[in-house]
Amino acid sequence: MPTQDEIYEKVAETLVDALGLDDDEVTPEATLVGDLGAESIDFLDIVFRLEKTFDLKIPRGELFPENLTAGDPELVQEGVVTDKGISMLKEKLPFADVEKFASDPKVENIGDLFTVQMVVNYLGQKLAG
Amino acid sequence: MRWIWIDRFTEFVSGSHATALKNVTLAEEYLHDHYPGFPVMPGSLIMEGLAQTGGILLGEKNDFEHVVILAKIPKLEFHSWACPGETLTYHAKLLESSEQGGMVECTATVGERTVAEAEIVFAHVDKTRPEAAAIDQKNFVFSMRLLGVMDVGKAGDGSTSITVVDN
């Protein structure tokens, strides 16, 4: 069972390879899309690499769920994620810092939930079984 | 000109790896422009050959049920070039595959000399999407079969078969 630091090192290496980054660009707080420039197809690449590196299977939508709010008016109103939406995010993204997002829950910030630390948290739990 | 950038498979192990050949010849028009007086196989077309080798490897694993498209080239390095009269050997190894797509690691060599190394990510496109209708992949594979390029197919268990068998 690898430590959090060991998982982080491997995740950082994976992101450097998948996104063509310099080593120092990856930090735990970095957001994959905003800070590291990941595009939709990169998520597929990242998942393949993580599966290979950590020798596990990542079911579709478990680590990087798509269309989280899907324009549902109960989840988003006037560009802001509702309380119900926040509960949904906590349920679907138990590894992300949803509390931080909830302090400014603009729908366009949803992508910021996908951080390097979120990936590390996910793998930590997954590897712990 | 047909958009077929491999001449023949010499090895095809379902769901694992495949090797294909591309003979470089001065009969090919583009070599006279790339470059005048110094004909070398364009890197982009070597890349295409690698993608066709890897794409067919992935497509065959799922019995060609998905439309396989090249989604991303995370790595591509050229170490050398290929000239008329030389044979490029494209080797692709399937690293990962899922319902959404797959990833291969490939090399292009001339004899012992490495010409290029690449990693390629493929995505599966839903056949019902309008963009997918324009992709004539089934016909591509079908005509490839007619050309006999798949005749070296091996099932995942190593047994030889005339048509490729699933794992």
PDB file of C-alpha atoms in Angstrom:
ATOM      1  CA  MET A   1       0.000   0.000   0.000  1.00  0.00           C
ATOM      2  CA  PRO A   2       1.736   3.197  -1.180  1.00  0.00           C
ATOM      3  CA  THR A   3       1.758   6.348   0.964  1.00  0.00           C
ATOM      4  CA  GLN A   4      -0.032   9.549  -0.094  1.00  0.00           C
ATOM      5  CA  ASP A   5       3.337  11.013  -1.092  1.00  0.00           C
ATOM      6  CA  GLU A   6       4.168   8.031  -3.278  1.00  0.00           C
ATOM      7  CA  ILE A   7       0.765   8.241  -4.946  1.00  0.00           C
ATOM      8  CA  TYR A   8       1.229  11.978  -5.487  1.00  0.00           C
ATOM      9  CA  GLU A   9       4.645  11.467  -7.107  1.00  0.00           C
ATOM     10  CA  LYS A  10       3.225   8.930  -9.550  1.00  0.00           C
ATOM     11  CA  VAL A  11       0.181  11.065 -10.314  1.00  0.00           C
ATOM     12  CA  ALA A  12       2.415  14.076 -10.963  1.00  0.00           C
ATOM     13  CA  GLU A  13       4.585  11.999 -13.300  1.00  0.00           C
ATOM     14  CA  THR A  14       1.465  10.751 -15.115  1.00  0.00           C
ATOM     15  CA  LEU A  15       0.215  14.300 -15.641  1.00  0.00           C
ATOM     16  CA  VAL A  16       3.606  15.501 -16.856  1.00  0.00           C
ATOM     17  CA  ASP A  17       3.567  12.707 -19.484  1.00  0.00           C
ATOM     18  CA  ALA A  18      -0.077  13.058 -20.491  1.00  0.00           C
ATOM     19  CA  LEU A  19      -0.216  16.850 -20.675  1.00  0.00           C
ATOM     20  CA  GLY A  20       3.363  17.612 -21.727  1.00  0.00           C
ATOM     21  CA  LEU A  21       4.098  19.686 -18.616  1.00  0.00           C
ATOM     22  CA  ASP A  22       7.257  20.744 -16.807  1.00  0.00           C
ATOM     23  CA  ASP A  23       7.754  18.980 -13.469  1.00  0.00           C
ATOM     24  CA  ASP A  24       7.270  22.158 -11.430  1.00  0.00           C
ATOM     25  CA  GLU A  25       3.891  22.973 -12.974  1.00  0.00           C
ATOM     26  CA  VAL A  26       2.161  20.207 -11.023  1.00  0.00           C
ATOM     27  CA  THR A  27       1.081  21.088  -7.474  1.00  0.00           C
ATOM     28  CA  PRO A  28      -1.567  19.409  -5.303  1.00  0.00           C
ATOM     29  CA  GLU A  29      -3.900  22.399  -5.670  1.00  0.00           C
ATOM     30  CA  ALA A  30      -3.495  22.736  -9.449  1.00  0.00           C
ATOM     31  CA  THR A  31      -6.741  22.333 -11.394  1.00  0.00           C
ATOM     32  CA  LEU A  32      -6.457  19.967 -14.347  1.00  0.00           C
ATOM     33  CA  VAL A  33      -8.337  22.124 -16.844  1.00  0.00           C
ATOM     34  CA  GLY A  34      -7.672  25.674 -15.632  1.00  0.00           C
ATOM     35  CA  ASP A  35      -4.055  25.380 -14.474  1.00  0.00           C
ATOM     36  CA  LEU A  36      -2.717  22.383 -16.385  1.00  0.00           C
ATOM     37  CA  GLY A  37      -4.616  22.873 -19.642  1.00  0.00           C
ATOM     38  CA  ALA A  38      -6.269  19.455 -19.870  1.00  0.00           C
ATOM     39  CA  GLU A  39      -8.890  19.001 -22.608  1.00  0.00           C
ATOM     40  CA  SER A  40     -11.625  16.391 -22.769  1.00  0.00           C
ATOM     41  CA  ILE A  41      -9.569  13.788 -24.621  1.00  0.00           C
ATOM     42  CA  ASP A  42      -6.743  14.194 -22.100  1.00  0.00           C
ATOM     43  CA  PHE A  43      -8.991  12.709 -19.409  1.00  0.00           C
ATOM     44  CA  LEU A  44      -9.127   9.466 -21.383  1.00  0.00           C
ATOM     45  CA  ASP A  45      -5.331   9.515 -21.709  1.00  0.00           C
ATOM     46  CA  ILE A  46      -4.900  10.245 -17.968  1.00  0.00           C
ATOM     47  CA  VAL A  47      -7.248   7.400 -17.008  1.00  0.00           C
ATOM     48  CA  PHE A  48      -5.339   4.935 -19.238  1.00  0.00           C
ATOM     49  CA  ARG A  49      -2.030   5.971 -17.696  1.00  0.00           C
ATOM     50  CA  LEU A  50      -3.316   5.788 -14.116  1.00  0.00           C
ATOM     51  CA  GLU A  51      -4.755   2.334 -14.774  1.00  0.00           C
ATOM     52  CA  LYS A  52      -1.410   1.169 -16.092  1.00  0.00           C
ATOM     53  CA  THR A  53       0.708   2.857 -13.399  1.00  0.00           C
ATOM     54  CA  PHE A  54      -1.417   1.695 -10.468  1.00  0.00           C
ATOM     55  CA  ASP A  55      -2.548  -1.586 -12.039  1.00  0.00           C
ATOM     56  CA  LEU A  56      -6.251  -1.037 -11.419  1.00  0.00           C
ATOM     57  CA  LYS A  57      -9.447  -0.411 -13.386  1.00  0.00           C
ATOM     58  CA  ILE A  58     -11.139   2.966 -13.230  1.00  0.00           C
ATOM     59  CA  PRO A  59     -14.792   2.571 -14.256  1.00  0.00           C
ATOM     60  CA  ARG A  60     -16.127   5.178 -16.687  1.00  0.00           C
ATOM     61  CA  GLY A  61     -17.343   8.296 -14.898  1.00  0.00           C
ATOM     62  CA  GLU A  62     -16.018   7.299 -11.470  1.00  0.00           C
ATOM     63  CA  LEU A  63     -12.975   9.572 -11.389  1.00  0.00           C
ATOM     64  CA  PHE A  64     -13.994  12.183 -13.976  1.00  0.00           C
ATOM     65  CA  PRO A  65     -17.796  12.182 -14.236  1.00  0.00           C
ATOM     66  CA  GLU A  66     -19.175  14.018 -17.276  1.00  0.00           C
ATOM     67  CA  ASN A  67     -22.177  16.370 -17.547  1.00  0.00           C
ATOM     68  CA  LEU A  68     -22.490  16.730 -13.799  1.00  0.00           C
ATOM     69  CA  THR A  69     -25.368  19.176 -13.759  1.00  0.00           C
ATOM     70  CA  ALA A  70     -26.608  18.456 -17.295  1.00  0.00           C
ATOM     71  CA  GLY A  71     -28.556  21.732 -17.330  1.00  0.00           C
ATOM     72  CA  ASP A  72     -30.952  20.452 -14.655  1.00  0.00           C
ATOM     73  CA  PRO A  73     -32.823  23.514 -13.262  1.00  0.00           C
ATOM     74  CA  GLU A  74     -33.021  21.870  -9.831  1.00  0.00           C
ATOM     75  CA  LEU A  75     -29.227  21.674  -9.694  1.00  0.00           C
ATOM     76  CA  VAL A  76     -28.331  24.987 -11.308  1.00  0.00           C
ATOM     77  CA  GLN A  77     -30.228  28.254 -11.135  1.00  0.00           C
ATOM     78  CA  GLU A  78     -29.027  31.449 -12.823  1.00  0.00           C
ATOM     79  CA  GLY A  79     -25.552  30.057 -13.248  1.00  0.00           C
ATOM     80  CA  VAL A  80     -25.198  29.064  -9.595  1.00  0.00           C
ATOM     81  CA  VAL A  81     -25.213  25.503  -8.285  1.00  0.00           C
ATOM     82  CA  THR A  82     -28.118  25.020  -5.815  1.00  0.00           C
ATOM     83  CA  ASP A  83     -27.927  23.292  -2.420  1.00  0.00           C
ATOM     84  CA  LYS A  84     -29.318  20.201  -4.074  1.00  0.00           C
ATOM     85  CA  GLY A  85     -26.614  20.495  -6.702  1.00  0.00           C
ATOM     86  CA  ILE A  86     -23.943  20.742  -4.006  1.00  0.00           C
ATOM     87  CA  SER A  87     -25.280  17.556  -2.382  1.00  0.00           C
ATOM     88  CA  MET A  88     -25.144  15.820  -5.775  1.00  0.00           C
ATOM     89  CA  LEU A  89     -21.529  16.956  -6.268  1.00  0.00           C
ATOM     90  CA  LYS A  90     -20.565  15.660  -2.807  1.00  0.00           C
ATOM     91  CA  GLU A  91     -22.099  12.333  -3.672  1.00  0.00           C
ATOM     92  CA  LYS A  92     -20.582  12.012  -7.151  1.00  0.00           C
ATOM     93  CA  LEU A  93     -17.209  13.552  -6.306  1.00  0.00           C
ATOM     94  CA  PRO A  94     -16.450  12.324  -2.783  1.00  0.00           C
ATOM     95  CA  PHE A  95     -12.734  12.871  -3.434  1.00  0.00           C
ATOM     96  CA  ALA A  96     -13.027  16.543  -4.408  1.00  0.00           C
ATOM     97  CA  ASP A  97     -13.035  19.609  -2.180  1.00  0.00           C
ATOM     98  CA  VAL A  98     -16.706  20.416  -2.686  1.00  0.00           C
ATOM     99  CA  GLU A  99     -16.761  22.616   0.448  1.00  0.00           C
ATOM    100  CA  LYS A 100     -14.300  25.001  -1.157  1.00  0.00           C
ATOM    101  CA  PHE A 101     -16.371  25.086  -4.337  1.00  0.00           C
ATOM    102  CA  ALA A 102     -19.544  25.739  -2.269  1.00  0.00           C
ATOM    103  CA  SER A 103     -18.125  29.067  -1.084  1.00  0.00           C
ATOM    104  CA  ASP A 104     -18.484  30.375  -4.671  1.00  0.00           C
ATOM    105  CA  PRO A 105     -20.664  27.817  -6.455  1.00  0.00           C
ATOM    106  CA  LYS A 106     -20.713  29.330  -9.944  1.00  0.00           C
ATOM    107  CA  VAL A 107     -21.452  26.607 -12.465  1.00  0.00           C
ATOM    108  CA  GLU A 108     -18.448  27.591 -14.593  1.00  0.00           C
ATOM    109  CA  ASN A 109     -16.188  26.746 -11.638  1.00  0.00           C
ATOM    110  CA  ILE A 110     -17.247  23.092 -11.557  1.00  0.00           C
ATOM    111  CA  GLY A 111     -14.188  22.164 -13.605  1.00  0.00           C
ATOM    112  CA  ASP A 112     -12.008  23.467 -10.754  1.00  0.00           C
ATOM    113  CA  LEU A 113     -13.151  20.513  -8.632  1.00  0.00           C
ATOM    114  CA  PHE A 114     -10.844  18.325 -10.706  1.00  0.00           C
ATOM    115  CA  THR A 115      -7.514  18.956  -8.997  1.00  0.00           C
ATOM    116  CA  VAL A 116      -4.324  16.942  -8.671  1.00  0.00           C
ATOM    117  CA  GLN A 117      -5.187  16.331  -5.005  1.00  0.00           C
ATOM    118  CA  MET A 118      -8.595  14.966  -6.001  1.00  0.00           C
ATOM    119  CA  VAL A 119      -6.929  12.347  -8.193  1.00  0.00           C
ATOM    120  CA  VAL A 120      -4.532  11.467  -5.338  1.00  0.00           C
ATOM    121  CA  ASN A 121      -7.467  11.144  -2.881  1.00  0.00           C
ATOM    122  CA  TYR A 122      -9.366   8.928  -5.309  1.00  0.00           C
ATOM    123  CA  LEU A 123      -6.421   6.598  -5.844  1.00  0.00           C
ATOM    124  CA  GLY A 124      -5.667   6.495  -2.096  1.00  0.00           C
ATOM    125  CA  GLN A 125      -9.162   5.175  -1.389  1.00  0.00           C
ATOM    126  CA  LYS A 126      -9.177   2.892  -4.412  1.00  0.00           C
ATOM    127  CA  LEU A 127      -5.857   1.310  -3.454  1.00  0.00           C
ATOM    128  CA  ALA A 128      -6.980   0.897   0.159  1.00  0.00           C
ATOM    129  CA  GLY A 129      -9.807  -1.212  -1.293  1.00  0.00           C
TER     130      GLY A 129
ATOM    131  CA  MET B   1      -4.087   7.431 -54.136  1.00  0.00           C
ATOM    132  CA  ARG B   2      -5.615   5.196 -51.456  1.00  0.00           C
ATOM    133  CA  TRP B   3      -5.299   6.169 -47.828  1.00  0.00           C
ATOM    134  CA  ILE B   4      -3.698   2.890 -46.840  1.00  0.00           C
ATOM    135  CA  TRP B   5      -0.310   3.487 -45.273  1.00  0.00           C
ATOM    136  CA  ILE B   6       0.645  -0.077 -44.483  1.00  0.00           C
ATOM    137  CA  ASP B   7       1.307  -2.736 -47.096  1.00  0.00           C
ATOM    138  CA  ARG B   8       0.955  -5.903 -45.100  1.00  0.00           C
ATOM    139  CA  PHE B   9       0.751  -7.269 -41.596  1.00  0.00           C
ATOM    140  CA  THR B  10       3.446  -9.784 -40.738  1.00  0.00           C
ATOM    141  CA  GLU B  11       2.182 -10.484 -37.241  1.00  0.00           C
ATOM    142  CA  PHE B  12      -1.165  -9.928 -35.596  1.00  0.00           C
ATOM    143  CA  VAL B  13      -1.907 -11.192 -32.111  1.00  0.00           C
ATOM    144  CA  SER B  14      -5.435 -10.267 -31.141  1.00  0.00           C
ATOM    145  CA  GLY B  15      -5.620  -7.794 -28.273  1.00  0.00           C
ATOM    146  CA  SER B  16      -1.846  -7.767 -27.799  1.00  0.00           C
ATOM    147  CA  HIS B  17       0.417  -6.541 -30.596  1.00  0.00           C
ATOM    148  CA  ALA B  18       0.798  -6.273 -34.348  1.00  0.00           C
ATOM    149  CA  THR B  19       3.572  -5.698 -36.854  1.00  0.00           C
ATOM    150  CA  ALA B  20       3.044  -4.204 -40.296  1.00  0.00           C
ATOM    151  CA  LEU B  21       5.342  -3.280 -43.164  1.00  0.00           C
ATOM    152  CA  LYS B  22       5.466  -0.225 -45.369  1.00  0.00           C
ATOM    153  CA  ASN B  23       7.690  -0.278 -48.408  1.00  0.00           C
ATOM    154  CA  VAL B  24       8.980   3.125 -49.418  1.00  0.00           C
ATOM    155  CA  THR B  25       9.162   3.527 -53.194  1.00  0.00           C
ATOM    156  CA  LEU B  26       9.959   6.300 -55.635  1.00  0.00           C
ATOM    157  CA  ALA B  27       6.738   5.499 -57.475  1.00  0.00           C
ATOM    158  CA  GLU B  28       4.982   7.428 -54.721  1.00  0.00           C
ATOM    159  CA  GLU B  29       4.418  10.974 -55.889  1.00  0.00           C
ATOM    160  CA  TYR B  30       4.857  12.763 -52.601  1.00  0.00           C
ATOM    161  CA  LEU B  31       8.481  11.633 -52.277  1.00  0.00           C
ATOM    162  CA  HIS B  32       9.354  13.848 -55.244  1.00  0.00           C
ATOM    163  CA  ASP B  33       8.198  16.893 -53.314  1.00  0.00           C
ATOM    164  CA  HIS B  34       9.407  15.711 -49.916  1.00  0.00           C
ATOM    165  CA  TYR B  35      12.064  16.747 -50.691  1.00  0.00           C
ATOM    166  CA  PRO B  36      13.227  17.519 -54.248  1.00  0.00           C
ATOM    167  CA  GLY B  37      16.571  15.740 -54.609  1.00  0.00           C
ATOM    168  CA  PHE B  38      16.291  14.207 -51.127  1.00  0.00           C
ATOM    169  CA  PRO B  39      13.303  11.860 -50.979  1.00  0.00           C
ATOM    170  CA  VAL B  40      12.387  10.737 -47.456  1.00  0.00           C
ATOM    171  CA  MET B  41       9.150   9.318 -46.082  1.00  0.00           C
ATOM    172  CA  PRO B  42       7.271  12.231 -44.441  1.00  0.00           C
ATOM    173  CA  GLY B  43       7.037  11.916 -40.672  1.00  0.00           C
ATOM    174  CA  SER B  44       3.309  12.601 -40.770  1.00  0.00           C
ATOM    175  CA  LEU B  45       2.769   9.566 -43.010  1.00  0.00           C
ATOM    176  CA  ILE B  46       4.950   7.370 -40.802  1.00  0.00           C
ATOM    177  CA  MET B  47       2.697   8.511 -37.972  1.00  0.00           C
ATOM    178  CA  GLU B  48      -0.370   7.618 -40.046  1.00  0.00           C
ATOM    179  CA  GLY B  49       1.033   4.140 -40.702  1.00  0.00           C
ATOM    180  CA  LEU B  50       1.639   3.624 -36.986  1.00  0.00           C
ATOM    181  CA  ALA B  51      -1.893   4.825 -36.247  1.00  0.00           C
ATOM    182  CA  GLN B  52      -3.360   2.437 -38.837  1.00  0.00           C
ATOM    183  CA  THR B  53      -1.385  -0.462 -37.359  1.00  0.00           C
ATOM    184  CA  GLY B  54      -2.467   0.413 -33.806  1.00  0.00           C
ATOM    185  CA  GLY B  55      -6.005   1.414 -34.767  1.00  0.00           C
ATOM    186  CA  ILE B  56      -6.678  -1.902 -36.508  1.00  0.00           C
ATOM    187  CA  LEU B  57      -5.165  -3.727 -33.523  1.00  0.00           C
ATOM    188  CA  LEU B  58      -7.632  -1.951 -31.212  1.00  0.00           C
ATOM    189  CA  GLY B  59     -10.578  -2.220 -33.632  1.00  0.00           C
ATOM    190  CA  GLU B  60     -10.060  -5.942 -34.114  1.00  0.00           C
ATOM    191  CA  LYS B  61     -10.058  -6.528 -30.367  1.00  0.00           C
ATOM    192  CA  ASN B  62     -13.694  -5.388 -30.339  1.00  0.00           C
ATOM    193  CA  ASP B  63     -14.496  -7.143 -33.614  1.00  0.00           C
ATOM    194  CA  PHE B  64     -14.658  -3.754 -35.373  1.00  0.00           C
ATOM    195  CA  GLU B  65     -17.828  -2.874 -33.471  1.00  0.00           C
ATOM    196  CA  HIS B  66     -16.624   0.638 -32.705  1.00  0.00           C
ATOM    197  CA  VAL B  67     -15.496   3.434 -34.978  1.00  0.00           C
ATOM    198  CA  VAL B  68     -11.910   3.983 -33.842  1.00  0.00           C
ATOM    199  CA  ILE B  69     -10.488   7.456 -34.324  1.00  0.00           C
ATOM    200  CA  LEU B  70      -7.083   8.868 -33.544  1.00  0.00           C
ATOM    201  CA  ALA B  71      -7.685  11.146 -30.571  1.00  0.00           C
ATOM    202  CA  LYS B  72      -4.283  12.197 -29.321  1.00  0.00           C
ATOM    203  CA  ILE B  73      -0.585  11.661 -29.870  1.00  0.00           C
ATOM    204  CA  PRO B  74       0.961  12.173 -26.419  1.00  0.00           C
ATOM    205  CA  LYS B  75       4.421  11.270 -27.677  1.00  0.00           C
ATOM    206  CA  LEU B  76       6.122  11.215 -31.079  1.00  0.00           C
ATOM    207  CA  GLU B  77       9.871  11.200 -31.523  1.00  0.00           C
ATOM    208  CA  PHE B  78      11.834  10.859 -34.735  1.00  0.00           C
ATOM    209  CA  HIS B  79      15.348   9.465 -34.576  1.00  0.00           C
ATOM    210  CA  SER B  80      16.099   8.843 -38.225  1.00  0.00           C
ATOM    211  CA  TRP B  81      14.419   8.724 -41.664  1.00  0.00           C
ATOM    212  CA  ALA B  82      13.359   6.202 -44.288  1.00  0.00           C
ATOM    213  CA  CYS B  83      14.420   6.455 -47.930  1.00  0.00           C
ATOM    214  CA  PRO B  84      13.137   4.818 -51.146  1.00  0.00           C
ATOM    215  CA  GLY B  85      14.073   1.142 -51.251  1.00  0.00           C
ATOM    216  CA  GLU B  86      13.752   0.766 -47.516  1.00  0.00           C
ATOM    217  CA  THR B  87      11.057  -1.066 -45.619  1.00  0.00           C
ATOM    218  CA  LEU B  88       9.527   0.488 -42.537  1.00  0.00           C
ATOM    219  CA  THR B  89       8.431  -1.977 -39.892  1.00  0.00           C
ATOM    220  CA  TYR B  90       5.626  -0.662 -37.715  1.00  0.00           C
ATOM    221  CA  HIS B  91       5.152  -2.388 -34.391  1.00  0.00           C
ATOM    222  CA  ALA B  92       2.205  -1.548 -32.162  1.00  0.00           C
ATOM    223  CA  LYS B  93       1.538  -2.858 -28.679  1.00  0.00           C
ATOM    224  CA  LEU B  94      -1.863  -2.400 -27.078  1.00  0.00           C
ATOM    225  CA  LEU B  95      -1.308  -0.892 -23.627  1.00  0.00           C
ATOM    226  CA  GLU B  96      -4.864  -0.214 -22.539  1.00  0.00           C
ATOM    227  CA  SER B  97      -8.334  -0.564 -23.947  1.00  0.00           C
ATOM    228  CA  SER B  98     -11.783   0.206 -22.624  1.00  0.00           C
ATOM    229  CA  GLU B  99     -15.285   0.904 -23.810  1.00  0.00           C
ATOM    230  CA  GLN B 100     -14.207   4.494 -24.507  1.00  0.00           C
ATOM    231  CA  GLY B 101     -11.056   3.816 -26.529  1.00  0.00           C
ATOM    232  CA  GLY B 102      -7.503   2.558 -26.216  1.00  0.00           C
ATOM    233  CA  MET B 103      -3.844   3.380 -26.137  1.00  0.00           C
ATOM    234  CA  VAL B 104      -0.901   1.901 -28.034  1.00  0.00           C
ATOM    235  CA  GLU B 105       2.866   2.209 -27.892  1.00  0.00           C
ATOM    236  CA  CYS B 106       4.538   1.973 -31.300  1.00  0.00           C
ATOM    237  CA  THR B 107       7.885   1.967 -33.027  1.00  0.00           C
ATOM    238  CA  ALA B 108       8.886   2.424 -36.648  1.00  0.00           C
ATOM    239  CA  THR B 109      12.161   0.789 -37.624  1.00  0.00           C
ATOM    240  CA  VAL B 110      14.233   0.145 -40.737  1.00  0.00           C
ATOM    241  CA  GLY B 111      16.169  -3.013 -39.996  1.00  0.00           C
ATOM    242  CA  GLU B 112      17.833  -2.440 -36.639  1.00  0.00           C
ATOM    243  CA  ARG B 113      17.549   1.330 -36.913  1.00  0.00           C
ATOM    244  CA  THR B 114      14.794   3.100 -34.960  1.00  0.00           C
ATOM    245  CA  VAL B 115      13.065   5.732 -37.070  1.00  0.00           C
ATOM    246  CA  ALA B 116      10.257   6.819 -34.766  1.00  0.00           C
ATOM    247  CA  GLU B 117       8.621   6.074 -31.426  1.00  0.00           C
ATOM    248  CA  ALA B 118       5.076   7.056 -30.529  1.00  0.00           C
ATOM    249  CA  GLU B 119       2.249   6.708 -28.091  1.00  0.00           C
ATOM    250  CA  ILE B 120      -1.231   7.040 -29.559  1.00  0.00           C
ATOM    251  CA  VAL B 121      -4.602   7.388 -27.848  1.00  0.00           C
ATOM    252  CA  PHE B 122      -7.694   6.316 -29.788  1.00  0.00           C
ATOM    253  CA  ALA B 123     -11.295   7.120 -28.930  1.00  0.00           C
ATOM    254  CA  HIS B 124     -14.396   5.187 -29.867  1.00  0.00           C
ATOM    255  CA  VAL B 125     -16.998   7.308 -31.605  1.00  0.00           C
ATOM    256  CA  ASP B 126     -20.630   6.375 -31.258  1.00  0.00           C
ATOM    257  CA  LYS B 127     -21.749   5.004 -34.644  1.00  0.00           C
ATOM    258  CA  THR B 128     -25.063   6.801 -34.354  1.00  0.00           C
ATOM    259  CA  ARG B 129     -23.439  10.226 -34.298  1.00  0.00           C
ATOM    260  CA  PRO B 130     -23.686  12.068 -37.625  1.00  0.00           C
ATOM    261  CA  GLU B 131     -19.906  12.642 -37.815  1.00  0.00           C
ATOM    262  CA  ALA B 132     -19.307   8.903 -37.592  1.00  0.00           C
ATOM    263  CA  ALA B 133     -21.360   8.218 -40.705  1.00  0.00           C
ATOM    264  CA  ALA B 134     -18.708   9.973 -42.770  1.00  0.00           C
ATOM    265  CA  ILE B 135     -16.008   7.608 -41.515  1.00  0.00           C
ATOM    266  CA  ASP B 136     -15.771   4.729 -43.905  1.00  0.00           C
ATOM    267  CA  GLN B 137     -13.917   2.511 -41.502  1.00  0.00           C
ATOM    268  CA  LYS B 138     -15.782  -0.687 -42.155  1.00  0.00           C
ATOM    269  CA  ASN B 139     -14.986  -0.449 -45.831  1.00  0.00           C
ATOM    270  CA  PHE B 140     -11.396   0.338 -45.026  1.00  0.00           C
ATOM    271  CA  VAL B 141     -11.087  -2.789 -42.923  1.00  0.00           C
ATOM    272  CA  PHE B 142     -13.090  -4.813 -45.402  1.00  0.00           C
ATOM    273  CA  SER B 143     -10.900  -3.858 -48.334  1.00  0.00           C
ATOM    274  CA  MET B 144      -7.856  -4.536 -46.161  1.00  0.00           C
ATOM    275  CA  ARG B 145      -9.191  -8.045 -45.585  1.00  0.00           C
ATOM    276  CA  LEU B 146      -9.666  -8.479 -49.307  1.00  0.00           C
ATOM    277  CA  LEU B 147      -6.046  -7.588 -49.773  1.00  0.00           C
ATOM    278  CA  GLY B 148      -5.177 -10.447 -47.470  1.00  0.00           C
ATOM    279  CA  VAL B 149      -3.334  -8.274 -44.997  1.00  0.00           C
ATOM    280  CA  MET B 150      -5.044  -9.926 -42.056  1.00  0.00           C
ATOM    281  CA  ASP B 151      -4.040 -13.443 -43.023  1.00  0.00           C
ATOM    282  CA  VAL B 152      -1.339 -13.630 -40.394  1.00  0.00           C
ATOM    283  CA  GLY B 153      -3.899 -13.207 -37.617  1.00  0.00           C
ATOM    284  CA  LYS B 154      -3.398 -15.054 -34.412  1.00  0.00           C
ATOM    285  CA  ALA B 155      -5.875 -15.497 -31.627  1.00  0.00           C
ATOM    286  CA  GLY B 156      -4.877 -14.319 -28.171  1.00  0.00           C
ATOM    287  CA  ASP B 157      -3.970 -17.894 -27.237  1.00  0.00           C
ATOM    288  CA  GLY B 158      -1.311 -17.990 -29.939  1.00  0.00           C
ATOM    289  CA  SER B 159      -3.091 -20.386 -32.278  1.00  0.00           C
ATOM    290  CA  THR B 160      -2.844 -19.414 -35.941  1.00  0.00           C
ATOM    291  CA  SER B 161      -5.971 -18.748 -37.896  1.00  0.00           C
ATOM    292  CA  ILE B 162      -6.770 -17.453 -41.330  1.00  0.00           C
ATOM    293  CA  THR B 163      -9.161 -14.882 -39.960  1.00  0.00           C
ATOM    294  CA  VAL B 164      -8.352 -13.185 -36.705  1.00  0.00           C
ATOM    295  CA  VAL B 165     -10.097 -14.710 -33.732  1.00  0.00           C
ATOM    296  CA  ASP B 166     -11.070 -12.854 -30.602  1.00  0.00           C
ATOM    297  CA  ASN B 167      -9.391 -13.373 -27.272  1.00  0.00           C
TER     298      ASN B 167
END
